[in-house]
Coordinates of C-alpha atoms in Angstrom, one line a residue:
P1 CA 31.4 -35.1 19.7
V2 CA 30.1 -38.6 19.4
P3 CA 28.9 -39.3 15.9
G4 CA 26.2 -41.6 17.0
R5 CA 24.5 -38.8 19.0
S6 CA 25.2 -35.7 16.9
V7 CA 23.8 -37.0 13.6
P8 CA 20.4 -37.9 15.0
R9 CA 20.2 -34.5 16.7
F10 CA 21.0 -32.8 13.4
N11 CA 18.5 -34.8 11.6
K12 CA 15.8 -34.0 14.1
C13 CA 16.5 -30.3 13.8
K14 CA 16.4 -30.6 10.0
T15 CA 13.2 -32.5 10.1
M16 CA 11.6 -29.8 12.3
I17 CA 12.8 -27.0 10.0
D18 CA 11.4 -28.9 7.0
F19 CA 8.1 -29.4 8.8
F20 CA 7.6 -25.7 9.6
N21 CA 8.9 -24.7 6.1
S22 CA 6.3 -26.9 4.5
L23 CA 3.6 -25.6 7.0
R24 CA 4.2 -22.0 6.2
N25 CA 4.0 -22.8 2.4
N26 CA 0.9 -24.9 2.8
R27 CA -2.0 -23.5 0.9
W28 CA -4.5 -24.2 3.7
F29 CA -2.3 -22.5 6.2
Q30 CA -2.0 -19.5 4.0
T31 CA -5.8 -19.5 3.6
V32 CA -6.2 -19.5 7.4
V33 CA -3.8 -16.6 7.7
I34 CA -5.8 -14.6 5.1
G35 CA -9.0 -15.4 7.0
V36 CA -7.5 -14.1 10.3
I37 CA -6.3 -10.9 8.6
L38 CA -9.8 -10.3 7.3
L39 CA -11.2 -11.0 10.7
S40 CA -8.8 -8.5 12.1
A41 CA -10.2 -5.9 9.6
V42 CA -13.7 -6.7 10.6
A43 CA -12.9 -6.4 14.3
S44 CA -11.1 -3.0 13.8
G45 CA -14.0 -1.7 11.7
G46 CA -16.6 -3.0 14.3
R47 CA -15.3 -0.5 16.8
T48 CA -16.5 2.4 14.7
Y49 CA -20.1 1.4 15.4
P50 CA -22.0 2.1 18.6
L51 CA -21.8 -1.2 20.3
S52 CA -22.6 -2.5 23.8
E53 CA -20.0 -3.2 26.4
A54 CA -20.5 -6.9 25.9
A55 CA -19.8 -6.6 22.1
L56 CA -16.7 -4.4 22.8
S57 CA -15.5 -7.0 25.3
L58 CA -15.9 -9.7 22.7
I59 CA -14.0 -7.7 20.1
D60 CA -11.2 -7.3 22.6
R61 CA -11.0 -11.0 23.1
I62 CA -11.0 -11.6 19.4
D63 CA -8.2 -9.0 19.1
Y64 CA -6.1 -10.8 21.7
A65 CA -6.6 -14.1 19.9
I66 CA -5.6 -12.6 16.5
T67 CA -2.5 -11.1 18.1
L68 CA -1.6 -14.5 19.5
F69 CA -2.2 -16.2 16.1
F70 CA 0.1 -13.6 14.4
V71 CA 2.9 -14.3 16.9
V72 CA 2.6 -18.1 16.3
E73 CA 2.4 -17.6 12.5
L74 CA 5.5 -15.4 12.6
L75 CA 7.4 -18.0 14.7
V76 CA 6.3 -20.7 12.2
R77 CA 7.9 -18.7 9.4
F78 CA 11.0 -18.0 11.4
I79 CA 11.5 -21.6 12.5
G80 CA 10.8 -22.7 8.9
E81 CA 13.6 -20.5 7.6
P82 CA 16.6 -22.7 6.7
R83 CA 19.0 -19.9 7.4
K84 CA 17.7 -17.8 10.3
R85 CA 20.0 -14.8 9.6
D86 CA 18.3 -14.5 6.2
F87 CA 14.9 -14.0 7.8
L88 CA 15.2 -10.3 8.4
K89 CA 17.0 -9.8 5.1
N90 CA 13.5 -10.1 3.5
G91 CA 11.8 -6.7 3.6
W92 CA 8.4 -8.3 3.9
N93 CA 9.5 -10.3 7.0
V94 CA 10.6 -7.0 8.6
F95 CA 7.3 -5.5 7.7
D96 CA 5.3 -8.3 9.2
S97 CA 7.5 -8.4 12.3
T98 CA 7.0 -4.7 12.9
I99 CA 3.2 -5.0 12.7
V100 CA 3.2 -8.0 15.1
L101 CA 5.5 -6.2 17.6
I102 CA 3.1 -3.2 17.5
S103 CA 0.2 -5.5 18.1
L104 CA 1.9 -6.9 21.2
I105 CA 1.9 -3.4 22.9
P106 CA -0.9 -3.7 25.5
I107 CA -3.9 -1.4 25.1
D108 CA -5.3 0.1 28.3
R109 CA -7.4 3.1 29.2
S110 CA -4.5 5.6 28.8
E111 CA -4.3 8.4 26.3
S112 CA -2.1 6.2 24.0
A113 CA -4.9 3.6 23.7
F114 CA -6.4 5.4 20.7
L115 CA -3.1 5.6 18.9
L116 CA -2.4 2.0 19.5
R117 CA -5.8 1.0 18.1
L118 CA -5.1 3.1 15.0
L119 CA -1.7 1.3 14.6
R120 CA -3.4 -2.1 14.8
I121 CA -5.6 -1.2 11.8
F122 CA -2.4 -1.6 9.7
R123 CA -2.5 -5.3 10.4
V124 CA -4.8 -5.5 7.3
L125 CA -1.7 -4.5 5.3
R126 CA -0.4 -8.0 6.0
L127 CA -2.6 -9.2 3.2
I128 CA 0.0 -7.7 0.9
S129 CA 2.8 -9.8 2.3
V130 CA 0.6 -13.0 2.3
L131 CA -0.6 -12.8 -1.3
P132 CA 2.2 -13.2 -3.9
E133 CA 0.4 -11.1 -6.6
L134 CA 0.0 -8.1 -4.2
R135 CA 3.7 -8.4 -3.3
F136 CA 4.5 -8.4 -6.9
I137 CA 2.5 -5.3 -7.6
I138 CA 4.0 -3.4 -4.6
D139 CA 7.6 -4.5 -5.6
S140 CA 7.0 -3.3 -9.1
M141 CA 5.6 0.0 -8.0
L142 CA 8.7 0.5 -5.8
K143 CA 11.0 -0.3 -8.7
A144 CA 9.0 2.1 -10.9
I145 CA 9.4 5.1 -8.5
P146 CA 12.5 6.6 -10.1
R147 CA 10.9 6.6 -13.6
I148 CA 7.5 7.8 -12.3
F149 CA 9.3 10.7 -10.5
Y150 CA 10.3 12.1 -13.9
V151 CA 6.8 11.7 -15.3
C152 CA 5.5 13.5 -12.2
L153 CA 8.0 16.2 -12.7
L154 CA 6.8 16.6 -16.3
L155 CA 3.2 16.7 -15.0
F156 CA 4.2 19.4 -12.5
I157 CA 5.8 21.5 -15.2
I158 CA 2.6 21.3 -17.3
V159 CA 0.4 22.2 -14.4
Y160 CA 2.6 25.1 -13.5
I161 CA 2.6 26.5 -17.0
Y162 CA -1.2 26.2 -17.3
G163 CA -1.6 27.5 -13.8
T164 CA 0.5 30.6 -14.4
F165 CA -1.3 31.3 -17.6
G166 CA -4.7 30.8 -16.0
S167 CA -3.8 33.1 -13.1
M168 CA -2.7 35.9 -15.3
V169 CA -5.8 35.7 -17.6
F170 CA -8.7 34.5 -15.4
A171 CA -7.8 36.1 -12.0
D172 CA -10.2 39.0 -12.4
T173 CA -13.1 36.8 -13.7
D174 CA -12.9 34.1 -10.9
P175 CA -10.5 35.2 -8.2
A176 CA -11.6 32.4 -5.9
R177 CA -10.0 29.9 -8.2
W178 CA -7.4 31.8 -10.1
S179 CA -6.1 34.6 -7.8
D180 CA -2.5 33.3 -7.8
V181 CA -0.5 30.5 -9.3
G182 CA -0.8 28.3 -6.2
I183 CA -4.6 28.4 -6.1
A184 CA -4.7 28.1 -9.9
M185 CA -2.6 24.9 -9.8
L186 CA -5.0 23.4 -7.2
T187 CA -7.9 24.3 -9.5
L188 CA -6.2 22.6 -12.3
V189 CA -5.8 19.5 -10.2
Q190 CA -9.6 19.4 -9.8
V191 CA -9.9 19.8 -13.6
M192 CA -7.3 17.1 -14.2
T193 CA -9.2 14.6 -12.1
L194 CA -12.5 15.5 -13.9
S195 CA -14.1 16.3 -10.6
S196 CA -16.9 18.8 -11.5
W197 CA -14.5 20.4 -14.0
E198 CA -17.3 22.0 -15.9
T199 CA -18.2 24.2 -12.9
V200 CA -14.7 25.6 -13.2
M201 CA -14.8 26.2 -17.0
L202 CA -18.3 27.6 -17.4
P203 CA -17.8 30.9 -15.5
I204 CA -14.7 31.5 -17.4
Q205 CA -16.2 30.7 -20.8
R206 CA -18.9 33.3 -20.3
V207 CA -16.2 35.9 -20.4
F208 CA -13.7 34.1 -22.7
P209 CA -15.7 32.2 -25.4
F210 CA -12.6 30.2 -26.4
A211 CA -11.6 29.2 -22.9
W212 CA -12.7 25.6 -23.7
V213 CA -9.5 25.3 -25.7
Y214 CA -7.5 26.0 -22.6
F215 CA -9.4 23.5 -20.5
L216 CA -9.7 20.7 -23.0
S217 CA -6.1 20.9 -24.1
F218 CA -5.1 20.7 -20.4
I219 CA -7.3 17.7 -19.8
F220 CA -6.0 15.8 -22.8
I221 CA -2.3 16.6 -22.0
A222 CA -2.3 16.2 -18.2
G223 CA -5.4 14.1 -17.5
V224 CA -5.0 11.6 -20.3
A225 CA -1.6 11.6 -21.9
V226 CA 0.5 11.9 -18.7
F227 CA -1.6 9.5 -16.7
N228 CA -1.4 6.9 -19.4
L229 CA 2.3 7.5 -19.5
I230 CA 2.5 6.6 -15.8
I231 CA 0.4 3.4 -16.5
A232 CA 2.8 2.6 -19.3
V233 CA 5.8 2.9 -17.0
L234 CA 4.2 0.7 -14.4
V235 CA 3.3 -2.0 -17.0
D236 CA 6.8 -1.9 -18.5
V237 CA 8.4 -2.4 -15.0
M238 CA 6.0 -5.2 -14.1
N239 CA 6.7 -7.0 -17.4
A240 CA 10.5 -6.6 -16.8
T241 CA 10.1 -7.8 -13.2
R242 CA 8.1 -10.8 -14.4
D243 CA 10.6 -11.7 -17.1
Q244 CA 13.4 -11.4 -14.5
E245 CA 11.6 -13.8 -12.1
N246 CA 11.0 -16.3 -14.9
T247 CA 14.7 -16.1 -15.9
D248 CA 15.8 -16.7 -12.3
T249 CA 13.4 -19.6 -12.0
D250 CA 14.8 -21.2 -15.2

């Protein structure tokens, strides 16, 4: 190769990569991307209203324009990647590419049109990949899954013990809610979420005056202590992740 020709070509490619890399990291460009994603959400939600054919046609045109923009935005990010083979090593890039590819599937009057429109609703999820703080929260939640699993296992054991006890004691009083352990556990989930839990307790308390001890102890253990334990795990993982990011940055 002739050095006089190869070096300018290399510099030109490097300049183009630098340009697209700076573009994809530009704050205004990111703001436009967020705006288009929100517009996509509005367009998808607009279809749930009784609209005229002209309005639906306008939404279709907006949808096509949004799809085209997402393709261009994905190409900008790909071209701006210094090492192209690293692009799909990023899970968020794979996530965005999948959503864009689904959006490229043409929607017609066939039976699959409804399913494709449902899938396009997931374009709103791209807000997660665009906003760093949302990505941080999701990454932290994924890292916390192994520890949360054991907390959820503990919660299941508590609900099972209380459900078995409630089924054995309260089945004759309120068979609709306590006839077997499965239904009793579902009833306790309602109590745990504090969703009209008093309507569950009051019929039982008329027969068993001290039933409030059963319900209040369950709410404090399962509905307060265990849920706070889950929050504590998430906060601990998020702090550890933030510290690791700060260490890597330094």
